[in-house]
Tab-separated table of C-alpha atoms in Angstrom:
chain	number	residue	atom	x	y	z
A	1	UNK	CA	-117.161	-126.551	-134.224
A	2	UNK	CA	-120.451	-126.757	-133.691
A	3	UNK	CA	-118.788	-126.391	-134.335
A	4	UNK	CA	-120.279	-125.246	-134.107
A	5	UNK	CA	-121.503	-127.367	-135.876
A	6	UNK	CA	-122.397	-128.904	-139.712
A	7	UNK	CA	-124.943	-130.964	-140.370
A	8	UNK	CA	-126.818	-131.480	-144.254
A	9	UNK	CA	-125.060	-130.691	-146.917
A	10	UNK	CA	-126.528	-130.777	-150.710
A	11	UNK	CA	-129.418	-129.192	-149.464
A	12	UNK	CA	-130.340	-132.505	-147.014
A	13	UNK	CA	-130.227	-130.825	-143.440
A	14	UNK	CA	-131.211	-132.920	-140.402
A	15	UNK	CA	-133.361	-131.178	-137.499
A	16	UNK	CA	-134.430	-132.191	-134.825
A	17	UNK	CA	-133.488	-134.788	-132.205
A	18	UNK	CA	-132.224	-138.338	-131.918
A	19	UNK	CA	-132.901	-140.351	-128.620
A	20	UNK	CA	-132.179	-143.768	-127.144
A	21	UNK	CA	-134.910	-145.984	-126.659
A	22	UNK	CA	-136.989	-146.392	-123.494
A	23	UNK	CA	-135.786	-149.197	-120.787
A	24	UNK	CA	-138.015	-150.875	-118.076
A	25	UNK	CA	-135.121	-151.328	-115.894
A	26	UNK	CA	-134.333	-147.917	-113.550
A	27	UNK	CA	-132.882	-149.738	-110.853
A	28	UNK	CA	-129.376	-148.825	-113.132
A	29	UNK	CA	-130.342	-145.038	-112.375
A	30	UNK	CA	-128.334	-143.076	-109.929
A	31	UNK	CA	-130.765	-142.198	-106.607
A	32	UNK	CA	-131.587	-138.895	-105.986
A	33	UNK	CA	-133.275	-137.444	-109.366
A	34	UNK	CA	-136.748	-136.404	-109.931
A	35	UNK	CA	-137.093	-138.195	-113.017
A	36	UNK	CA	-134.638	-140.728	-113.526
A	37	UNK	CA	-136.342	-142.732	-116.415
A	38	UNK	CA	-135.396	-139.702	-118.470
A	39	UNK	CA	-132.294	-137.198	-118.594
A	40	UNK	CA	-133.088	-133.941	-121.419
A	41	UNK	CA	-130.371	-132.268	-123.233
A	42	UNK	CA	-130.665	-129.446	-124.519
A	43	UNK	CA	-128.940	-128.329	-128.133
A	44	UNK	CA	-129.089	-126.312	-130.917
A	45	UNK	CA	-130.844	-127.108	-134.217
A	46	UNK	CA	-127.629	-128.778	-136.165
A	47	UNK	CA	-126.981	-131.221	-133.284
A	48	UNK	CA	-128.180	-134.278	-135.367
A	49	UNK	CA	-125.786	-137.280	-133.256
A	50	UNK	CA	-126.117	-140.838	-134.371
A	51	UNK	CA	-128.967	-142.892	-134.891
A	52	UNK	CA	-129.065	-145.331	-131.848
A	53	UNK	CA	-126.041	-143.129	-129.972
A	54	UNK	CA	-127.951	-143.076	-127.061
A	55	UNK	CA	-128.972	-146.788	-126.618
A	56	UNK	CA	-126.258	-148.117	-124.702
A	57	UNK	CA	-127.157	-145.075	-122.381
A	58	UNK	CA	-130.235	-146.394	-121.859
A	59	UNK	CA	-128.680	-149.776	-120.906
A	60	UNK	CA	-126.932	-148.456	-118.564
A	61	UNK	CA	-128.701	-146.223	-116.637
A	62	UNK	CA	-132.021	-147.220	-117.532
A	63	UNK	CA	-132.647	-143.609	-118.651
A	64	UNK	CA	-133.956	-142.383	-122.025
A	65	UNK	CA	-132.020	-139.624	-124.106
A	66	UNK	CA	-134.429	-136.700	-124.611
A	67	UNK	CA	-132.764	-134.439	-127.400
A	68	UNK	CA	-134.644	-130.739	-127.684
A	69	UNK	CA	-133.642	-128.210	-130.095
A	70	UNK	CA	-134.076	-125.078	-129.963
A	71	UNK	CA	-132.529	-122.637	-132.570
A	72	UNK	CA	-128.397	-121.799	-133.231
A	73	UNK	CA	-125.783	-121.547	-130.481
A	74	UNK	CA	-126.100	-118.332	-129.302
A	75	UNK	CA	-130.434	-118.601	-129.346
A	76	UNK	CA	-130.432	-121.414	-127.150
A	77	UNK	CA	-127.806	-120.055	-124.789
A	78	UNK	CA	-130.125	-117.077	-124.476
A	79	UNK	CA	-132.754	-119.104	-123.617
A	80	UNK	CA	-131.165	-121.548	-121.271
A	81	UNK	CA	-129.970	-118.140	-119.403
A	82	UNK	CA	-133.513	-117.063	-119.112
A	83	UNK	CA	-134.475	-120.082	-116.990
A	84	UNK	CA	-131.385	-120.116	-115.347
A	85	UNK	CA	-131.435	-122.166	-111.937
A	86	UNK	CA	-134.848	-123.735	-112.918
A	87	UNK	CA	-133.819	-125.356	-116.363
A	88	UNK	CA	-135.923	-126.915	-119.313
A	89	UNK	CA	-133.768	-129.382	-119.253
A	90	UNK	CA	-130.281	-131.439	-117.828
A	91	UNK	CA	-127.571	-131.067	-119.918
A	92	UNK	CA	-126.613	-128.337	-122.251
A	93	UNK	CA	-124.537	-128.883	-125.626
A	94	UNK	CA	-123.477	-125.960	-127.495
A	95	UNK	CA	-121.530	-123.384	-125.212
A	96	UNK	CA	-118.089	-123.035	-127.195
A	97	UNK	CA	-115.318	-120.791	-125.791
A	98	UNK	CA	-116.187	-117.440	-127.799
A	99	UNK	CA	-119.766	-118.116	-125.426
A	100	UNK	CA	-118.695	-119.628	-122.576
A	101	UNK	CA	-117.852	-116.154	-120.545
A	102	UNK	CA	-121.387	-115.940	-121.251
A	103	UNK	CA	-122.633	-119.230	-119.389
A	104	UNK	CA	-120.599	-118.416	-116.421
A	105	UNK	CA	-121.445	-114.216	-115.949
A	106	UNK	CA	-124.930	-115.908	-115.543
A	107	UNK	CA	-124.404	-119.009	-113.906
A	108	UNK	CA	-125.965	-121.210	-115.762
A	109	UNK	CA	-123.946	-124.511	-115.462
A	110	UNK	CA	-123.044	-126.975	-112.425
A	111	UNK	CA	-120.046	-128.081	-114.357
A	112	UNK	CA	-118.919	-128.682	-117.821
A	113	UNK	CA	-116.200	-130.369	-119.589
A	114	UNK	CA	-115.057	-130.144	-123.322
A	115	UNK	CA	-116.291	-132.386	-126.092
A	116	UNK	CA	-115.309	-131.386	-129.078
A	117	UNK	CA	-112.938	-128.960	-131.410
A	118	UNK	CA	-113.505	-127.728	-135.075
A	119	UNK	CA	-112.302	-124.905	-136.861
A	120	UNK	CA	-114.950	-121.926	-138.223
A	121	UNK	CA	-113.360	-121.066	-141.605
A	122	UNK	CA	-113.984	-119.501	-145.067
A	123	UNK	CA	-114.834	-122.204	-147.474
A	124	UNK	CA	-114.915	-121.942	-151.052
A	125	UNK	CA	-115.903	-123.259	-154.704
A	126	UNK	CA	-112.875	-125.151	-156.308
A	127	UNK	CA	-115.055	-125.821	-159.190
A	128	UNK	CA	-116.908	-121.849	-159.528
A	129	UNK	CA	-113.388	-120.418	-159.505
A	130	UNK	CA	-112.146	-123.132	-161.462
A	131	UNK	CA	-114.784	-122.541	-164.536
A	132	UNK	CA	-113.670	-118.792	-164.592
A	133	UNK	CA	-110.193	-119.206	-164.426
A	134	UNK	CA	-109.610	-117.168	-161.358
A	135	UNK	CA	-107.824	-117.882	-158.075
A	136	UNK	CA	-109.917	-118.102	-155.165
A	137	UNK	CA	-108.624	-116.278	-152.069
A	138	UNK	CA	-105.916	-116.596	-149.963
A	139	UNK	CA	-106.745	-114.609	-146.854
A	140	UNK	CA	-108.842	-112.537	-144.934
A	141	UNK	CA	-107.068	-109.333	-146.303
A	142	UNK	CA	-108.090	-110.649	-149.959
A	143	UNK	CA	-111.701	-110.782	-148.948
A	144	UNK	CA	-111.804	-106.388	-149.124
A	145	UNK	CA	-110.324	-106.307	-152.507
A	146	UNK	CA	-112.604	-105.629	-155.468
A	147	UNK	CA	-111.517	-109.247	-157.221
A	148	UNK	CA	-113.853	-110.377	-154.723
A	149	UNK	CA	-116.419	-108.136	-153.962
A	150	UNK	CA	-120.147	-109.852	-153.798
A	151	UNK	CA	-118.567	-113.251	-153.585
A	152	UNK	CA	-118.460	-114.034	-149.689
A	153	UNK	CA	-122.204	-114.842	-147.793
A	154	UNK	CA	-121.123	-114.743	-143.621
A	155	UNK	CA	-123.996	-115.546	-141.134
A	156	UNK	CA	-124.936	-112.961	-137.667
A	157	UNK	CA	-122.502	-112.769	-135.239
A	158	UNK	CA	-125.097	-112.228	-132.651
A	159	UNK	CA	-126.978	-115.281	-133.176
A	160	UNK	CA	-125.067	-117.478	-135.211
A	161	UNK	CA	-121.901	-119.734	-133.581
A	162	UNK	CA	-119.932	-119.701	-136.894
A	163	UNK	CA	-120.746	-115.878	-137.574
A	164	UNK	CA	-118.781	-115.058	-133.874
A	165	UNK	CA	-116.174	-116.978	-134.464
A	166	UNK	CA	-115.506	-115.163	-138.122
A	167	UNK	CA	-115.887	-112.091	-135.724
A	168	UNK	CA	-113.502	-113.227	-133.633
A	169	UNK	CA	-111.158	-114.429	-136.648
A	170	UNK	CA	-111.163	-110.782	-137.229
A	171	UNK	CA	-110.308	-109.059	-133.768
A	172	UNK	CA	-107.813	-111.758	-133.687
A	173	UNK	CA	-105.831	-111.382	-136.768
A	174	UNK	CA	-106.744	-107.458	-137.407
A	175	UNK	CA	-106.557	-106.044	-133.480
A	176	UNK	CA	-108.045	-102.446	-132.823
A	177	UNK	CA	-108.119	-102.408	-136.674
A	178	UNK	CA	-110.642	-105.195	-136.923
A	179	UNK	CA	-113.692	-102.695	-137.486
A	180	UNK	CA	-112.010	-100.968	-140.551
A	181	UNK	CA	-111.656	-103.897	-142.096
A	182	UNK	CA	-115.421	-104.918	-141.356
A	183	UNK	CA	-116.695	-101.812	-143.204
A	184	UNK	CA	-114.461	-102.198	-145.693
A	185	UNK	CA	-116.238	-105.794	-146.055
A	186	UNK	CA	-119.511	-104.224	-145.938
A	187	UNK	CA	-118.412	-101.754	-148.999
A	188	UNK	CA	-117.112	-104.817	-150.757
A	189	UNK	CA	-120.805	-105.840	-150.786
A	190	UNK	CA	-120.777	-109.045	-148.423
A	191	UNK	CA	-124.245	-110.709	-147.459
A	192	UNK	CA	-125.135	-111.446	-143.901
A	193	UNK	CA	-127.166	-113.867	-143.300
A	194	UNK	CA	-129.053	-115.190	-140.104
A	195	UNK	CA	-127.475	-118.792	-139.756
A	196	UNK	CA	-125.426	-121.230	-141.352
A	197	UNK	CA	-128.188	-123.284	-142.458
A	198	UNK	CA	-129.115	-119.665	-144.902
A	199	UNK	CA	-125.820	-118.981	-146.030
A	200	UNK	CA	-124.552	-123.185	-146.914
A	201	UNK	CA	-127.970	-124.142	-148.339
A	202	UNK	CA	-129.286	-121.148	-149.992
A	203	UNK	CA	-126.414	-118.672	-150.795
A	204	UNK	CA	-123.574	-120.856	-151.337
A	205	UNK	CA	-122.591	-121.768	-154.837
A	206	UNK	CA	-120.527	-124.406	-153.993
A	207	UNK	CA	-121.377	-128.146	-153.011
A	208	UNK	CA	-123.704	-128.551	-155.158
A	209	UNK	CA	-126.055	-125.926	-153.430
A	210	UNK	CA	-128.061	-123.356	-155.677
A	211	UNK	CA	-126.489	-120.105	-154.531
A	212	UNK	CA	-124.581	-117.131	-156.114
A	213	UNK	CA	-122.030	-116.996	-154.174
A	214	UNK	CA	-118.618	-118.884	-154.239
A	215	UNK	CA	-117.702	-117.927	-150.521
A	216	UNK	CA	-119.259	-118.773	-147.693
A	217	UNK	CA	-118.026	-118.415	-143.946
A	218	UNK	CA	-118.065	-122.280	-142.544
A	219	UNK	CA	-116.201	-125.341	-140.736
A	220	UNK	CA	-112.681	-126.807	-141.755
A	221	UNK	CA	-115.126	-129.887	-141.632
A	222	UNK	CA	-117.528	-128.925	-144.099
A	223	UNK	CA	-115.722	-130.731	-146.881
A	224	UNK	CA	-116.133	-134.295	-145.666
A	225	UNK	CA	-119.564	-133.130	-145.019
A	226	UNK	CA	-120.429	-132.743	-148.959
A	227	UNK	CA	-119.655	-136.857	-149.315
A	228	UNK	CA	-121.389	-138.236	-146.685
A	229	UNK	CA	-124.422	-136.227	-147.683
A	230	UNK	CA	-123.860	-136.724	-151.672
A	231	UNK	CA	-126.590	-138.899	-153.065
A	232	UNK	CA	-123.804	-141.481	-154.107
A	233	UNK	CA	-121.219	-141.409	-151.661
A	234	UNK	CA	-118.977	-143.450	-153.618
A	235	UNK	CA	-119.221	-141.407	-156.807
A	236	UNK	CA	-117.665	-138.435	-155.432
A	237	UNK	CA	-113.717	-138.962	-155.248
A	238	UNK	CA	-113.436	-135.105	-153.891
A	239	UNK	CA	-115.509	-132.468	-152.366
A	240	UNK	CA	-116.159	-129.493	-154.279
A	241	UNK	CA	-115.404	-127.115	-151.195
A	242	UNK	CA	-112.181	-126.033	-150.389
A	243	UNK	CA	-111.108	-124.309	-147.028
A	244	UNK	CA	-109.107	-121.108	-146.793
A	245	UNK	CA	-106.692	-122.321	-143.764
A	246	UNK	CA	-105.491	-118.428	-142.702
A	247	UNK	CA	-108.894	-117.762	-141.909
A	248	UNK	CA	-109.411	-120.702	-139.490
A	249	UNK	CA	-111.182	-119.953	-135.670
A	250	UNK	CA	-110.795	-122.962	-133.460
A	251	UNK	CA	-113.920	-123.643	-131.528
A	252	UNK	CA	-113.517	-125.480	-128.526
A	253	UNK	CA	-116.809	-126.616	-127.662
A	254	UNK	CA	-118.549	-127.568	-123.723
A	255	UNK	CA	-121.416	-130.025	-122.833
A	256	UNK	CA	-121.871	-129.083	-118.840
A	257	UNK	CA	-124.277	-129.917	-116.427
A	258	UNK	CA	-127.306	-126.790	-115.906
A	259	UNK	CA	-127.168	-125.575	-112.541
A	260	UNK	CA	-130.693	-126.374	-110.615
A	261	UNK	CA	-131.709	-129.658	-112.706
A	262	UNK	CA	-133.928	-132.044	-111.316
A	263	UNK	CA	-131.500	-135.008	-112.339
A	264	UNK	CA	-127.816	-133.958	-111.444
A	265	UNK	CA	-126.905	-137.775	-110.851
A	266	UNK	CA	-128.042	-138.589	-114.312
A	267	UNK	CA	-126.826	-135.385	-115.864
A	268	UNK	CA	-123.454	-135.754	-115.034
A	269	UNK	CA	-123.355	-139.706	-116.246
A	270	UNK	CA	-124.703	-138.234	-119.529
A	271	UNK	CA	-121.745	-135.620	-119.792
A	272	UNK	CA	-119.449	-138.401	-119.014
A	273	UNK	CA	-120.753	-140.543	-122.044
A	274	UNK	CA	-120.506	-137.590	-124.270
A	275	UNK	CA	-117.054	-138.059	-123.415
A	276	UNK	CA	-116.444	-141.727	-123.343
A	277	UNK	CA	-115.202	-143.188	-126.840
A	278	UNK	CA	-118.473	-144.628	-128.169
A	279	UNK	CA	-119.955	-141.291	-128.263
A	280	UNK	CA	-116.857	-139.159	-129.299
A	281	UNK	CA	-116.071	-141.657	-132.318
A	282	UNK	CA	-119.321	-141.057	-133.623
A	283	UNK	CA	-118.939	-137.111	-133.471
A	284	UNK	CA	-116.401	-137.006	-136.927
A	285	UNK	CA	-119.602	-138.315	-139.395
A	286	UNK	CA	-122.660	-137.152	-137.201
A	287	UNK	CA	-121.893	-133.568	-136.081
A	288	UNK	CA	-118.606	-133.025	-138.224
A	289	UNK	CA	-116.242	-132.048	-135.470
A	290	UNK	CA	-113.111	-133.917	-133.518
A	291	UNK	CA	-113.165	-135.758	-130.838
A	292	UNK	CA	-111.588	-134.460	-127.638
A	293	UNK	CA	-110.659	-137.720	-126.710
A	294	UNK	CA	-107.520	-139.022	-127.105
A	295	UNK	CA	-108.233	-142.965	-127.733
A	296	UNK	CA	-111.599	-141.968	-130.352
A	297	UNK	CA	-110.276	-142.872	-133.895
A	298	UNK	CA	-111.483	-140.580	-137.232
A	299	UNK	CA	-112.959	-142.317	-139.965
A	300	UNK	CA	-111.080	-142.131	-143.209
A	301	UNK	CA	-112.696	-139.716	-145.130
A	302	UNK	CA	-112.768	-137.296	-142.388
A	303	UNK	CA	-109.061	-137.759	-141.517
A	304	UNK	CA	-108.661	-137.722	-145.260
A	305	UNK	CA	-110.779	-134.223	-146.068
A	306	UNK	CA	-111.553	-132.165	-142.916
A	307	UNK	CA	-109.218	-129.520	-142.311
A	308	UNK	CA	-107.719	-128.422	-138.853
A	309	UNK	CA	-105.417	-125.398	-139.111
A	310	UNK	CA	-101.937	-125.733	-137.735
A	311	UNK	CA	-102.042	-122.415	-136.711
A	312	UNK	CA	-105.677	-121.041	-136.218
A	313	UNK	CA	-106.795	-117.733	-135.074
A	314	UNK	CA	-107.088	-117.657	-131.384
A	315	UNK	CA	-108.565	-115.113	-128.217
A	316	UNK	CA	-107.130	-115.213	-125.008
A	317	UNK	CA	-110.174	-116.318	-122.866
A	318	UNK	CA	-110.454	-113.158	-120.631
A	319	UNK	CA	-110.105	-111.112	-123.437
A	320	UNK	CA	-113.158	-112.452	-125.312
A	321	UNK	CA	-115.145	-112.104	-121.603
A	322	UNK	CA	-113.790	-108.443	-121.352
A	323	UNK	CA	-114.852	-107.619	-124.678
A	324	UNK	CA	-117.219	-109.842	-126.315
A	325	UNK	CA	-120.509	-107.133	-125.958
A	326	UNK	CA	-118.806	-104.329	-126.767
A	327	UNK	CA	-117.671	-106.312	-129.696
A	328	UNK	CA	-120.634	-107.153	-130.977
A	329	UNK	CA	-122.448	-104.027	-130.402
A	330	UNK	CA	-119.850	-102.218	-132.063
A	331	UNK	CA	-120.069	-105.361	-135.198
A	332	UNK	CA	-123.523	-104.682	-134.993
A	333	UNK	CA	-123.501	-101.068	-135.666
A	334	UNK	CA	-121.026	-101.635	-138.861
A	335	UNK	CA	-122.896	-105.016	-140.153
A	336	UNK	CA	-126.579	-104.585	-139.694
């Protein structure tokens, strides 16, 4: 999901972080932790949770939520590696399973459990295609054809959580044949982009957004997105963006404990709450991704608009920690 993850759509994007508010009693705090009036966790830039979220936290533990951003997925992971063992922070939200080979070759977590899923997909303009009359696509293979050539904006698979999961959409549906197909994107004149942020807010035609281009590489959640962001929620009876199910990725994505914090006590109550149902039912409208827990219900207009593939593109686990450099060095040398 995150999921990588969605956040503003209609040009509104929240940064930053949201914390709970400070308590005066610590006595709730497990013993043991350097600092237990606080607990840090680190994310990437689109992890915008609920207002408040972390209050009852606070309540409980008598520890205050410290959110800090830093950057997409794969920027903060790189980051959090290079203070592995003597972390900036507690807990880490963001690892998802085309980077969690990563996390582990270096180490960098205690533990870590699941949180969330969400499908990276190619989203589209109903109403761009609509205006000319022409079908949008049905496929990956239909995204090389000259019908749609300069149509499709995809962000950096290096940097960028939803542009390696659309690289390994491809390896997964195309095999050993996956770089052919990448050039022959490149020929068909395809934009890459640094983020998602670039390619939704500024490329994108659809959504309302001011861009040229009617394709843009996304989340199967991005559609409920473009109603809870739209200046009158209640005047929009449909999102403009479609999703292009074939081309689905499912992200499964990890908060975990970072191996060497101050705080483990306090860390691993705060990975448990990301768990527990307050938190998880307020994932589907804050950070546009589903719950992992069983018992969290989805508000309507997520159940009713966000899109989980039936059958997504998946990687065998050790296969994406086999191959995932050589992958991207190779993408790199195609893409860039």
């Amino acid at each position: 999901m995150r999921r990588a993850l969605l956040v503003a759509l209609l040009g509104v994007l929240a940064l930053g972080a949201c914390g709970g508010t400070e308590s005066a009693d610590d006595s709730a705090t497990p013993a043991g932790d350097a600092n237990p009036s606080e607990v840090t966790l680190l994310a990437y830039d689109a992890f915008t949770p609920a207002e408040g979220i972390f209050d009852a936290f606070t309540a409980e533990t008598g520890a205050r939520v410290k959110v800090v951003t830093g950057g997409d997925s794969g920027t903060v992971i790189s980051k959090a590696i290079l203070t592995a063992g003597n972390p900036e922070g507690d807990v880490l939200w963001g690892v998802d399973n085309t980077t969690l080979p990563r996390a582990q070759n270096a180490d960098l977590l205690e533990s870590y459990e699941p949180v969330d899923t969400g499908d990276v997909c190619v989203n589209y303009s109903k109403k761009w295609y609509a205006q000319r009359g022409l079908q949008p696509p049905t496929g990956l293979d239909d995204l090389v054809t000259p019908q749609y050539r300069g149509q499709l904006v995809v962000q950096d698979a290096v940097n960028s959580s939803p542009g390696l999961a659309f690289l390994m959409a491809s390896v997964a549906q195309y095999g050993d044949g996956w770089q052919q197909w990448w050039r022959a994107l490149i020929d068909n004149d395809v934009k890459v982009v640094s983020d998602w942020t670039t390619a939704w807010t500024v490329e994108y035609a659809g959504g309302g957004n001011p861009g040229t281009r009617p394709l843009v590489v996304s989340y199967g959640s991005s559609p409920p997105a473009e109603i809870v962001y739209a200046a009158d929620p209640s005047a929009v009876t449909e999102p403009d963006s479609g999703v292009i199910k074939s081309t689905c990725f499912r992200q499964t994505e990890y908060a975990g404990v970072l191996r060497g914090t101050q705080n483990p006590a306090i860390a691993q109550k705060l990975v448990e709450y990301l768990l527990a149902r307050r938190f998880q039912e307020s994932m589907p409208l804050s950070l546009f991704v589903f719950p992992v827990n069983p018992d969290a219900a989805l508000p309507e207009v997520f159940a009713k608009w966000a899109v989980k593939a039936t059958k997504p593109l998946t990687l065998p686990a050790a296969d994406i920690a086999a191959n995932r450099e050589r992958w991207l060095r190779e993408w790199r040398a195609i893409a860039l």
